[in-house]
PDB file of C-alpha atoms and ligand atoms in Angstrom:
ATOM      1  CA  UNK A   1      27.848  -5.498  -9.476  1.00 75.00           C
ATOM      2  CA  UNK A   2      24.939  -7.496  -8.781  1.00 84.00           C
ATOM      3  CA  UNK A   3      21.357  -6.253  -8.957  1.00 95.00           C
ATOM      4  CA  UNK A   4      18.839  -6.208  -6.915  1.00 97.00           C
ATOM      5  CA  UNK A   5      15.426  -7.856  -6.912  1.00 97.00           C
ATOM      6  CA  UNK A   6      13.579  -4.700  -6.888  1.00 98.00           C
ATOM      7  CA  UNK A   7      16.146  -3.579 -10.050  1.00 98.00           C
ATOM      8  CA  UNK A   8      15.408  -6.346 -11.916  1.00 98.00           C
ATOM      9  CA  UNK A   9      11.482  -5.631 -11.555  1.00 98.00           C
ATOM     10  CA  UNK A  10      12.164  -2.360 -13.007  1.00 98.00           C
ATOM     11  CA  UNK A  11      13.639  -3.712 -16.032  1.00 98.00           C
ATOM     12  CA  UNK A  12      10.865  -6.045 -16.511  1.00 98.00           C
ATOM     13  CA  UNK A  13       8.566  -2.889 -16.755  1.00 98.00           C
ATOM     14  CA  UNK A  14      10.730  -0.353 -18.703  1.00 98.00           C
ATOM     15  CA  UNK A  15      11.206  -3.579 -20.932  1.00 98.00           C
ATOM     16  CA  UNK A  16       7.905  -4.824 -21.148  1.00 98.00           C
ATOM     17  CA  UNK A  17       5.213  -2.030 -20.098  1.00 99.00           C
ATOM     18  CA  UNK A  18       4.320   0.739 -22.091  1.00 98.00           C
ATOM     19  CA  UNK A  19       5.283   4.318 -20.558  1.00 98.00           C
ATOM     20  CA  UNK A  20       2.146   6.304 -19.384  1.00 98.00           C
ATOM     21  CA  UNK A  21      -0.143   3.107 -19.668  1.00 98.00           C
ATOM     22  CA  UNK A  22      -0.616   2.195 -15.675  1.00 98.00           C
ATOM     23  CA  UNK A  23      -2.171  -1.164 -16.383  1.00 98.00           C
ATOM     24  CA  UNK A  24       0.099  -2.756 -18.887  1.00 99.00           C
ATOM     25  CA  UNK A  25       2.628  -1.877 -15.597  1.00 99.00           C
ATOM     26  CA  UNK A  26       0.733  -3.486 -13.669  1.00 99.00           C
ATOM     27  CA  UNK A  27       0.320  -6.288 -15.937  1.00 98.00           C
ATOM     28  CA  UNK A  28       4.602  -6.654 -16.300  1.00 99.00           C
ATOM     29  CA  UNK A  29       5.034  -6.312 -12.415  1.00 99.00           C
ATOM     30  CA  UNK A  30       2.756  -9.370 -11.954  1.00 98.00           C
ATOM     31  CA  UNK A  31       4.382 -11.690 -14.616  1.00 98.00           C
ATOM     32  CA  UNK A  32       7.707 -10.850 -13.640  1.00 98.00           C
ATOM     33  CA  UNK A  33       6.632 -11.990 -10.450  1.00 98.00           C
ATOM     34  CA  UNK A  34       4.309 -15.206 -10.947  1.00 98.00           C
ATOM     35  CA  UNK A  35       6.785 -16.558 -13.804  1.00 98.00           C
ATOM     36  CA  UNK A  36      10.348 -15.007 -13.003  1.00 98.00           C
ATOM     37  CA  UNK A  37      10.493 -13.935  -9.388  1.00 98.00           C
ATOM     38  CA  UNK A  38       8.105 -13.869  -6.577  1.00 98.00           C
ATOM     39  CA  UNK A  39       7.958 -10.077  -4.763  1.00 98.00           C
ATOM     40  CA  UNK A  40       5.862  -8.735  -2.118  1.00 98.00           C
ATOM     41  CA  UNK A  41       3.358  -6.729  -3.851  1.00 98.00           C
ATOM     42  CA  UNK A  42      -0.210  -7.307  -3.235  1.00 98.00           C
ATOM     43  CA  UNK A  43      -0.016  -8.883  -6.100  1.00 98.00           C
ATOM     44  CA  UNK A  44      -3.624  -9.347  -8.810  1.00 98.00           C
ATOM     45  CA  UNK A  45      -5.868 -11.377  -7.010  1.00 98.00           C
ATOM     46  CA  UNK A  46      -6.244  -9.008  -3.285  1.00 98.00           C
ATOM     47  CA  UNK A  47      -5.145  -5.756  -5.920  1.00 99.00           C
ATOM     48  CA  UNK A  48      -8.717  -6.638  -7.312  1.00 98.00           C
ATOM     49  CA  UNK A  49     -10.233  -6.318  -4.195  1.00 98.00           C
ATOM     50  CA  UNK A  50      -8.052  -3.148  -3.185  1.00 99.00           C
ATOM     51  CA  UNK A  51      -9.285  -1.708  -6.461  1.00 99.00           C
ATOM     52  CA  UNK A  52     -12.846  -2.357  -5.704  1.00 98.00           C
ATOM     53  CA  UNK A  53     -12.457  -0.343  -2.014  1.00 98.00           C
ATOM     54  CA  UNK A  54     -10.615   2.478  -3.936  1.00 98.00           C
ATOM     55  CA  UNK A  55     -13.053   2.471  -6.685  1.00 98.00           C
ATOM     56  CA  UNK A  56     -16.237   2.615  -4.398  1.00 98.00           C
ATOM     57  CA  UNK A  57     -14.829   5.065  -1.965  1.00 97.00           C
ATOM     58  CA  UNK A  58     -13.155   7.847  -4.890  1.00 96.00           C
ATOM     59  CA  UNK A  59     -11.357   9.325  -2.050  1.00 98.00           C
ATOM     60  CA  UNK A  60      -9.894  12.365  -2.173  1.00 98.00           C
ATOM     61  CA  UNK A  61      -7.233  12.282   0.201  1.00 98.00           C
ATOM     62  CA  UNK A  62      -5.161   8.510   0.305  1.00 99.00           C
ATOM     63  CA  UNK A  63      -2.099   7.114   3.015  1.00 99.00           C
ATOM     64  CA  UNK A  64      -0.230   4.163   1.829  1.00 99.00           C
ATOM     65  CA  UNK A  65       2.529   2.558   4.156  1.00 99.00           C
ATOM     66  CA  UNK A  66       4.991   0.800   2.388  1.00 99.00           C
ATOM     67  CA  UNK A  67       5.889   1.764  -1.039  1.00 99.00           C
ATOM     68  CA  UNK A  68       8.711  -1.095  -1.950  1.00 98.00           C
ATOM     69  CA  UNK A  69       8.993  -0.719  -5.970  1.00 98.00           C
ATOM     70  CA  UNK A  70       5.140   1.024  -6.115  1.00 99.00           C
ATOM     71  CA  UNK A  71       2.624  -1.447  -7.581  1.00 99.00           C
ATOM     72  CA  UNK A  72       0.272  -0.983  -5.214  1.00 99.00           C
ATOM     73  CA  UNK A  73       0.563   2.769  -5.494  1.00 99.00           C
ATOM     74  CA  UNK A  74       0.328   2.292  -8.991  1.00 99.00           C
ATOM     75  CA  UNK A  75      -3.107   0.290  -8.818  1.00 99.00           C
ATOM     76  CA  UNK A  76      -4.090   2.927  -6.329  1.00 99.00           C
ATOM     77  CA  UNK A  77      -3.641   6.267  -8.113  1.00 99.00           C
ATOM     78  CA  UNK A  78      -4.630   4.973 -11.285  1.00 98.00           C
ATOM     79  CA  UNK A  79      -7.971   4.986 -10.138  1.00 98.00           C
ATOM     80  CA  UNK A  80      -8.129   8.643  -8.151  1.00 98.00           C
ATOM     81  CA  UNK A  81      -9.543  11.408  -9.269  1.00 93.00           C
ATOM     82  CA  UNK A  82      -7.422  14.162 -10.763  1.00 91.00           C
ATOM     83  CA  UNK A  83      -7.665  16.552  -7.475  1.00 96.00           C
ATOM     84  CA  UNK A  84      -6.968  13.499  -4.762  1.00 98.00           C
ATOM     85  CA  UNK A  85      -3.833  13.669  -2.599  1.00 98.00           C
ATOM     86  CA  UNK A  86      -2.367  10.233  -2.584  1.00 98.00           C
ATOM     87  CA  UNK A  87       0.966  10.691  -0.533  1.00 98.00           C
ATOM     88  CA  UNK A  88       3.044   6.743   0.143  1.00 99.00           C
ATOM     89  CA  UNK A  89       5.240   6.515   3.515  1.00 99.00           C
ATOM     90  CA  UNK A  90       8.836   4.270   2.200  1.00 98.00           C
ATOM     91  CA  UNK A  91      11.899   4.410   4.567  1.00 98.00           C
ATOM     92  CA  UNK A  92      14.668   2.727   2.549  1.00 98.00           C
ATOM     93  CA  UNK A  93      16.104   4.844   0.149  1.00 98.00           C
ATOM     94  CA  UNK A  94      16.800   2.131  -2.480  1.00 98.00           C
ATOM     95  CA  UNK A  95      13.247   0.949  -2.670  1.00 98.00           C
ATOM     96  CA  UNK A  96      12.268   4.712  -2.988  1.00 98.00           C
ATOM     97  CA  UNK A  97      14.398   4.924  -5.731  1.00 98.00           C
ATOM     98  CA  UNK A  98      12.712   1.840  -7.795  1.00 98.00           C
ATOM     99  CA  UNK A  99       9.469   3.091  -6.818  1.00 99.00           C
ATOM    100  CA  UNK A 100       9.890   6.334  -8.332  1.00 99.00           C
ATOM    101  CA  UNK A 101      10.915   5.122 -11.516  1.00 98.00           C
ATOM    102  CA  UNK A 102       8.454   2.541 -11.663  1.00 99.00           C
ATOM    103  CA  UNK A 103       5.360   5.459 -10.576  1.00 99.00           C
ATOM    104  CA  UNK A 104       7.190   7.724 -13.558  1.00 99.00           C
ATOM    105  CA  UNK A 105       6.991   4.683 -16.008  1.00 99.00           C
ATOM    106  CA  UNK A 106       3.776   4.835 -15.062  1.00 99.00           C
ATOM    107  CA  UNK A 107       2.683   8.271 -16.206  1.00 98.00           C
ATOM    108  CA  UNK A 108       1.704   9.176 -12.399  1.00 98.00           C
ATOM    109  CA  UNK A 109       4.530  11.113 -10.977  1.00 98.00           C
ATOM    110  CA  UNK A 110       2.137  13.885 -10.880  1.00 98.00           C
ATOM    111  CA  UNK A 111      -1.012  11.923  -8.910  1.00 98.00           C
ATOM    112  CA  UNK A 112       1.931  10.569  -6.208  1.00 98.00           C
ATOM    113  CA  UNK A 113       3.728  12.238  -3.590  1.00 98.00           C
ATOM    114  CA  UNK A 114       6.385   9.718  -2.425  1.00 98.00           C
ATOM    115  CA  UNK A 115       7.554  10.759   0.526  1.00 98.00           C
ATOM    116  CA  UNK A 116      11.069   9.234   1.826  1.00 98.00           C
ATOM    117  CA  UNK A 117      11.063   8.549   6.016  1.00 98.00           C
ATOM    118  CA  UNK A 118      10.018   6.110   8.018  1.00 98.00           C
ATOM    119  CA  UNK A 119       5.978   5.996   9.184  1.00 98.00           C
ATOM    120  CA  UNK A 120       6.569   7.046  12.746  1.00 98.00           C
ATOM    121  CA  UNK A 121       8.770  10.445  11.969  1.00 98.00           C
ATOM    122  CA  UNK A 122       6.041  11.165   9.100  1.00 98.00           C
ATOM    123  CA  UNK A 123       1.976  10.690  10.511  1.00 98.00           C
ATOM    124  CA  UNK A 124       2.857  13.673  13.082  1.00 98.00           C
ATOM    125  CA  UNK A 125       3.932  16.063  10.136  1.00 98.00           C
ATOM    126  CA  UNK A 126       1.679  15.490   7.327  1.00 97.00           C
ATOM    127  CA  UNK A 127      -1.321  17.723   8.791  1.00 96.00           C
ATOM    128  CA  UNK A 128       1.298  20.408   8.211  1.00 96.00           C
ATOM    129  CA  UNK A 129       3.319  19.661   5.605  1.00 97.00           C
ATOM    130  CA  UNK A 130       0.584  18.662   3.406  1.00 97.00           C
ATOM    131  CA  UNK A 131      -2.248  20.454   3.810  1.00 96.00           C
ATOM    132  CA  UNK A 132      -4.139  17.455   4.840  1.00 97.00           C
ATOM    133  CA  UNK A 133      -7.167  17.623   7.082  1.00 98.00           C
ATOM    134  CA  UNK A 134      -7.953  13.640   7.401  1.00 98.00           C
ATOM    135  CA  UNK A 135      -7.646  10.653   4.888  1.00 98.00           C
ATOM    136  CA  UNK A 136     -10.231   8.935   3.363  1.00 98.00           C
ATOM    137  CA  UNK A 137      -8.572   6.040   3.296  1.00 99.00           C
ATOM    138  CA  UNK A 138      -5.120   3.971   4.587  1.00 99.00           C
ATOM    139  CA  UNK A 139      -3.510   1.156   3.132  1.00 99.00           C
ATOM    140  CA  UNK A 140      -1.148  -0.384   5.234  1.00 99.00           C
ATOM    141  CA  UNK A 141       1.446  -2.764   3.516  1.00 99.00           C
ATOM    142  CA  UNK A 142       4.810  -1.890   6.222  1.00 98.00           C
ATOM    143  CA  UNK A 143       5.944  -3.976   8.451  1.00 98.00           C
ATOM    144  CA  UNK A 144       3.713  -5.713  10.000  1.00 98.00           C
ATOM    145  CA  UNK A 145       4.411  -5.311  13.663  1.00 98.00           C
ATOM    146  CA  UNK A 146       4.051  -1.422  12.591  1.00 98.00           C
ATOM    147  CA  UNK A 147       0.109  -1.489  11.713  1.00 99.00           C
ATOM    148  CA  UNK A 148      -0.840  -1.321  15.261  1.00 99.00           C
ATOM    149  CA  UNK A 149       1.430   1.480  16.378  1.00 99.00           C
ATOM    150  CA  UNK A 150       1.318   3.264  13.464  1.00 99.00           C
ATOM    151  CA  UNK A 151      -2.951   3.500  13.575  1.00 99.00           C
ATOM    152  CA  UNK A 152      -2.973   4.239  17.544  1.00 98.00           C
ATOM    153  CA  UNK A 153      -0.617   7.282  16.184  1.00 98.00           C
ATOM    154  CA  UNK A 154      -2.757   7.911  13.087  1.00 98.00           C
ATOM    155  CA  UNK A 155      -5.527   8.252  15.516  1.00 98.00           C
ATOM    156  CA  UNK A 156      -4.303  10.276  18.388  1.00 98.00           C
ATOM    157  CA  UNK A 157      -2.845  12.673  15.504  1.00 98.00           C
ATOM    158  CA  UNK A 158      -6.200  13.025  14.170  1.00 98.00           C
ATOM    159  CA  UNK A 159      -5.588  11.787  10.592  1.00 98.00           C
ATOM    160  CA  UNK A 160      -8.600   9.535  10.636  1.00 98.00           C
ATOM    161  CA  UNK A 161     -12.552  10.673  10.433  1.00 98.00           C
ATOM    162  CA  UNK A 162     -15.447   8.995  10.824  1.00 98.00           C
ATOM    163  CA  UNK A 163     -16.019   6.479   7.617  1.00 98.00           C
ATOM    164  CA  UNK A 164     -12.009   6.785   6.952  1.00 98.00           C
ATOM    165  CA  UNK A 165     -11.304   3.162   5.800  1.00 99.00           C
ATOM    166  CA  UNK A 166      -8.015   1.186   6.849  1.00 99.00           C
ATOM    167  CA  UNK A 167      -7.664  -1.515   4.433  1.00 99.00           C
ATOM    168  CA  UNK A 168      -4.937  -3.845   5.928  1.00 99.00           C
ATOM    169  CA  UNK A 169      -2.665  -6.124   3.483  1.00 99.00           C
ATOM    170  CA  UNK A 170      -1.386  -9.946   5.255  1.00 99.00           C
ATOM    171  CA  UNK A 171      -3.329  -9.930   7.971  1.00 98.00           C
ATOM    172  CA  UNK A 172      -3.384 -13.589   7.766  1.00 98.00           C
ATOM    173  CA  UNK A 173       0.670 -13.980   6.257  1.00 98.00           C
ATOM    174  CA  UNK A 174       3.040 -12.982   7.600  1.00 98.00           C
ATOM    175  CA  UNK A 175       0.121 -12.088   9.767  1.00 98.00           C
ATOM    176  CA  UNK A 176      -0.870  -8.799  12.014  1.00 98.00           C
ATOM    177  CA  UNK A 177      -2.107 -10.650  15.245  1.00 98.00           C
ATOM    178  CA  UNK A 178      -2.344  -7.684  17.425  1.00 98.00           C
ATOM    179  CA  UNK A 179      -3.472  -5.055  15.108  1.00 99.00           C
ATOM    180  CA  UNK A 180      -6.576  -7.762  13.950  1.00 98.00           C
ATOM    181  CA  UNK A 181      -7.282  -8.289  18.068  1.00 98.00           C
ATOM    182  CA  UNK A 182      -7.297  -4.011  18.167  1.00 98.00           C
ATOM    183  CA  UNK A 183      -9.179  -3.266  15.420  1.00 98.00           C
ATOM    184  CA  UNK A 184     -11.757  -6.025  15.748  1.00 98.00           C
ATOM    185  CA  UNK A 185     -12.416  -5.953  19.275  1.00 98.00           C
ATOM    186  CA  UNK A 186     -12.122  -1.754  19.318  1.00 98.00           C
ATOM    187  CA  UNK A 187     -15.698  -0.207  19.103  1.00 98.00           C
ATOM    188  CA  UNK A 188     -14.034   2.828  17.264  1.00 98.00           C
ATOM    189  CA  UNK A 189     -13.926   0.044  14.124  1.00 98.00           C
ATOM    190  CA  UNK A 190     -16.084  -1.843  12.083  1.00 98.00           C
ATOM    191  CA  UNK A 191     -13.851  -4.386  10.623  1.00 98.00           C
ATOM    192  CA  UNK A 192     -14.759  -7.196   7.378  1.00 98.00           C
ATOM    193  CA  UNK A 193     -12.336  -9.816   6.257  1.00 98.00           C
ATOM    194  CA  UNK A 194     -11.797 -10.023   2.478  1.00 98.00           C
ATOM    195  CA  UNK A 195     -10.340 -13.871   1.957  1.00 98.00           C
ATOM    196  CA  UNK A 196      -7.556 -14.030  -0.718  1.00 98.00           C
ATOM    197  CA  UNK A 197      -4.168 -15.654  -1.411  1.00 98.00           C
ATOM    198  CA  UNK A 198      -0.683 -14.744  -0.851  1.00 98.00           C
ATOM    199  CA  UNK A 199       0.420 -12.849  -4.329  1.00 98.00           C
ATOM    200  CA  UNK A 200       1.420 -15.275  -6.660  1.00 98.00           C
ATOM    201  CA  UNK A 201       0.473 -18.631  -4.672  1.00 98.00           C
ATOM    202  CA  UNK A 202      -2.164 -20.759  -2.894  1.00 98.00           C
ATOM    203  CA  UNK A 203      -1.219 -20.045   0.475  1.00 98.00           C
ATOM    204  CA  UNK A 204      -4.551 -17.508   2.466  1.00 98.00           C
ATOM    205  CA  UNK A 205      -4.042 -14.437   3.195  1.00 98.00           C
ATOM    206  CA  UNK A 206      -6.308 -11.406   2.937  1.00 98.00           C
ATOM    207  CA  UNK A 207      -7.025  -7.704   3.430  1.00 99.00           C
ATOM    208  CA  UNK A 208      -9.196  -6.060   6.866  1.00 99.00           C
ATOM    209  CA  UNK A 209     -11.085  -3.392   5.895  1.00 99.00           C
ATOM    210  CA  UNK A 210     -11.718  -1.112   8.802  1.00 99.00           C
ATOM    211  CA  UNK A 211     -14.158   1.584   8.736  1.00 99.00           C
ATOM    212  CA  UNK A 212     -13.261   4.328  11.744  1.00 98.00           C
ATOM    213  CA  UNK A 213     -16.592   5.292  13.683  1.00 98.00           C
ATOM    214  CA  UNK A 214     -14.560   8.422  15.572  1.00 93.00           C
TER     215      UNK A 214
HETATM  216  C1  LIG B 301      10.270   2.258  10.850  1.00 56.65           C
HETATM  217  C2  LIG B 301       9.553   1.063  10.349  1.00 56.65           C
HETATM  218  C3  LIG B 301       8.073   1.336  10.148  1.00 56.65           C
HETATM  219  N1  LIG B 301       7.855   2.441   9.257  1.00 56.65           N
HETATM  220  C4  LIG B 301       8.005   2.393   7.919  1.00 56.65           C
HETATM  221  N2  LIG B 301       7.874   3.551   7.240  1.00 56.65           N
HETATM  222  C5  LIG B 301       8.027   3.562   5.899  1.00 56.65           C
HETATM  223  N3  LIG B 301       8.291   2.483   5.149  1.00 56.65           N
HETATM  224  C6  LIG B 301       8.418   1.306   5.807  1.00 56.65           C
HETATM  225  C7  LIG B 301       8.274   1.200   7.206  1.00 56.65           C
HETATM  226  N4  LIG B 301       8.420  -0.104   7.552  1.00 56.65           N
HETATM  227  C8  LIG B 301       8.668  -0.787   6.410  1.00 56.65           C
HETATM  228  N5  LIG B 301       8.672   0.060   5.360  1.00 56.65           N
HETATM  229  C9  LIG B 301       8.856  -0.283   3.951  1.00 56.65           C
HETATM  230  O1  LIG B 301       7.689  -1.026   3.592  1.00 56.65           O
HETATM  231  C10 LIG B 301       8.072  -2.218   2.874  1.00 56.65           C
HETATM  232  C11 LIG B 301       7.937  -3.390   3.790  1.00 56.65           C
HETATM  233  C12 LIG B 301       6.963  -4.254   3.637  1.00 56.65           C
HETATM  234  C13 LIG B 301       6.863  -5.439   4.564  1.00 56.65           C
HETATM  235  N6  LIG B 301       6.040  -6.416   3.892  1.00 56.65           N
HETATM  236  C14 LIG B 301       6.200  -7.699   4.167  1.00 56.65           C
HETATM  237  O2  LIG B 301       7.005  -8.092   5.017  1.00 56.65           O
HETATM  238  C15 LIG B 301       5.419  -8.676   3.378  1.00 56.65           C
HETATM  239  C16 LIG B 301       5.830 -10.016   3.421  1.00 56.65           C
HETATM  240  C17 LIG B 301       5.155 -10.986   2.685  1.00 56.65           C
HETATM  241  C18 LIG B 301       5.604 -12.375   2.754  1.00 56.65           C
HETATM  242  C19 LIG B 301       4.677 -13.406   2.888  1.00 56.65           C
HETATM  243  C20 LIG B 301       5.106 -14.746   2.957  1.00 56.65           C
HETATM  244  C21 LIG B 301       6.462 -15.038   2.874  1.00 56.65           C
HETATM  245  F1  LIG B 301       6.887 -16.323   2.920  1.00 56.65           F
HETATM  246  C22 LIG B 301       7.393 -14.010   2.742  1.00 56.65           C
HETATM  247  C23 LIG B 301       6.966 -12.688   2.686  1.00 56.65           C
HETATM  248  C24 LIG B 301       4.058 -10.634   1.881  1.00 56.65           C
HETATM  249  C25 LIG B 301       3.653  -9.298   1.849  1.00 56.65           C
HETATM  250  O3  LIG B 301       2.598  -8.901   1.075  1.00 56.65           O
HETATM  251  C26 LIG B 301       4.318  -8.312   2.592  1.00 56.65           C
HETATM  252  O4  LIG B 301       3.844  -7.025   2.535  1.00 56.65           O
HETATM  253  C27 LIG B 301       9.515  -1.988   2.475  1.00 56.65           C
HETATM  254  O5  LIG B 301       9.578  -1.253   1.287  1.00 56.65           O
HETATM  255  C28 LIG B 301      10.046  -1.191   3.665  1.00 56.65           C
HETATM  256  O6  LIG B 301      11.190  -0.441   3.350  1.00 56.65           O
HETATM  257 MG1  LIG B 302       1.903  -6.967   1.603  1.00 56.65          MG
END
């Protein structure tokens, strides 16, 4: 039977990462996909600038939407500190699968709570089922005609406080053209553009960084 894309990016790290070293995962997931084939992660140039936000905010309690095979979940919990809750929102079983494997390769199983079920069943729960107050910081990486919906929910279930940061992946391509008019015309945000590429070409894209003001 044929594999799949995200199968064949697993392989590339079980054959060419070592286990329990993050970065040299890291380091496979982007070759396979500059020099063998392309895949939507974030990808090394806008990871750089995701690590910076994570980095400078050491947040204790993290949201991602949009797991796929887990790179950027990888770049992001390598950097938390031990305590931080980092749980990551993926709806298709298959990808879940990949991502799990690739987190485990990773050494972080234990830094990661993948949780399996789609963003809009999930937000309403995860006061609850997690023990978690607010988050200190979102990225969204979904779909992108989910960021919108998905942070009017976020809000009205009281998962954001004030200085939570939303730090937005495409908003340029594919592009997020009513969640950029929200959050940059809302007064509840203060929003920055970070300029970048498309993983693994020329093309611009970038990340919005949104910082909640309750
Ligand atoms: C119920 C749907 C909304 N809720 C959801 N809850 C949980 N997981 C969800 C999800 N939506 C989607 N997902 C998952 O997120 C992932 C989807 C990501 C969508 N990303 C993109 O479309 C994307 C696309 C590009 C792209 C850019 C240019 C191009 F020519 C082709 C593609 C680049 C990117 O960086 C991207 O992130 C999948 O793993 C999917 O299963
Ligand atoms: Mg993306």
């Amino acid at each position: 039977t044929q594999s799949t894309r995200p199968q064949r990016l697993l392989s590339a790290v079980q054959k060419n990462a070592t286990r329990g070293d993050p970065c040299s995962v890291v380091r496979a997931i982007d070759d396979f996909c500059r020099h063998k084939e392309w895949a939507m992660n974030v990808g090394d140039e806008k990871g750089c600038i995701l690590d910076s936000v994570v980095s400078e905010m050491n947040p204790a309690a993290v949201l991602e939407l949009g797991t796929y095979c887990g790179y950027s979940t990888v770049r992001i919990a390598r950097l938390l500190p031990p305590d931080a809750k980092f749980i990551t929102l993926e709806f298709n079983p298959g990808f879940a699968a990949i991502a799990r494997q690739v987190i485990a390769w990773a050494g972080l199983e234990e830094k990661v709570q993948l949780v399996e079920g789609a963003s809009g069943d999930w937000i309403p729960k995860i006061k609850e089922q997690f023990g978690i107050k607010t988050f200190d910081l979102v990225f969204l990486d979904h779909w992108k005609d989910r960021y919108l919906p998905d942070t009017k929910l976020m809000e009205e279930c009281g998962l954001l406080r004030k200085g939570s940061v939303l730090l937005a992946d495409n908003v340029i391509c594919p592009g997020t053209p009513d969640y950029l008019e929200y959050i940059r015309s809302s007064p509840k945000y203060e929003s920055r553009y970070f300029k970048s590429h498309l993983e693994y070409t020329k093309v611009e894209d970038g990340l919005e960084k949104s910082i909640f003001l309750g």
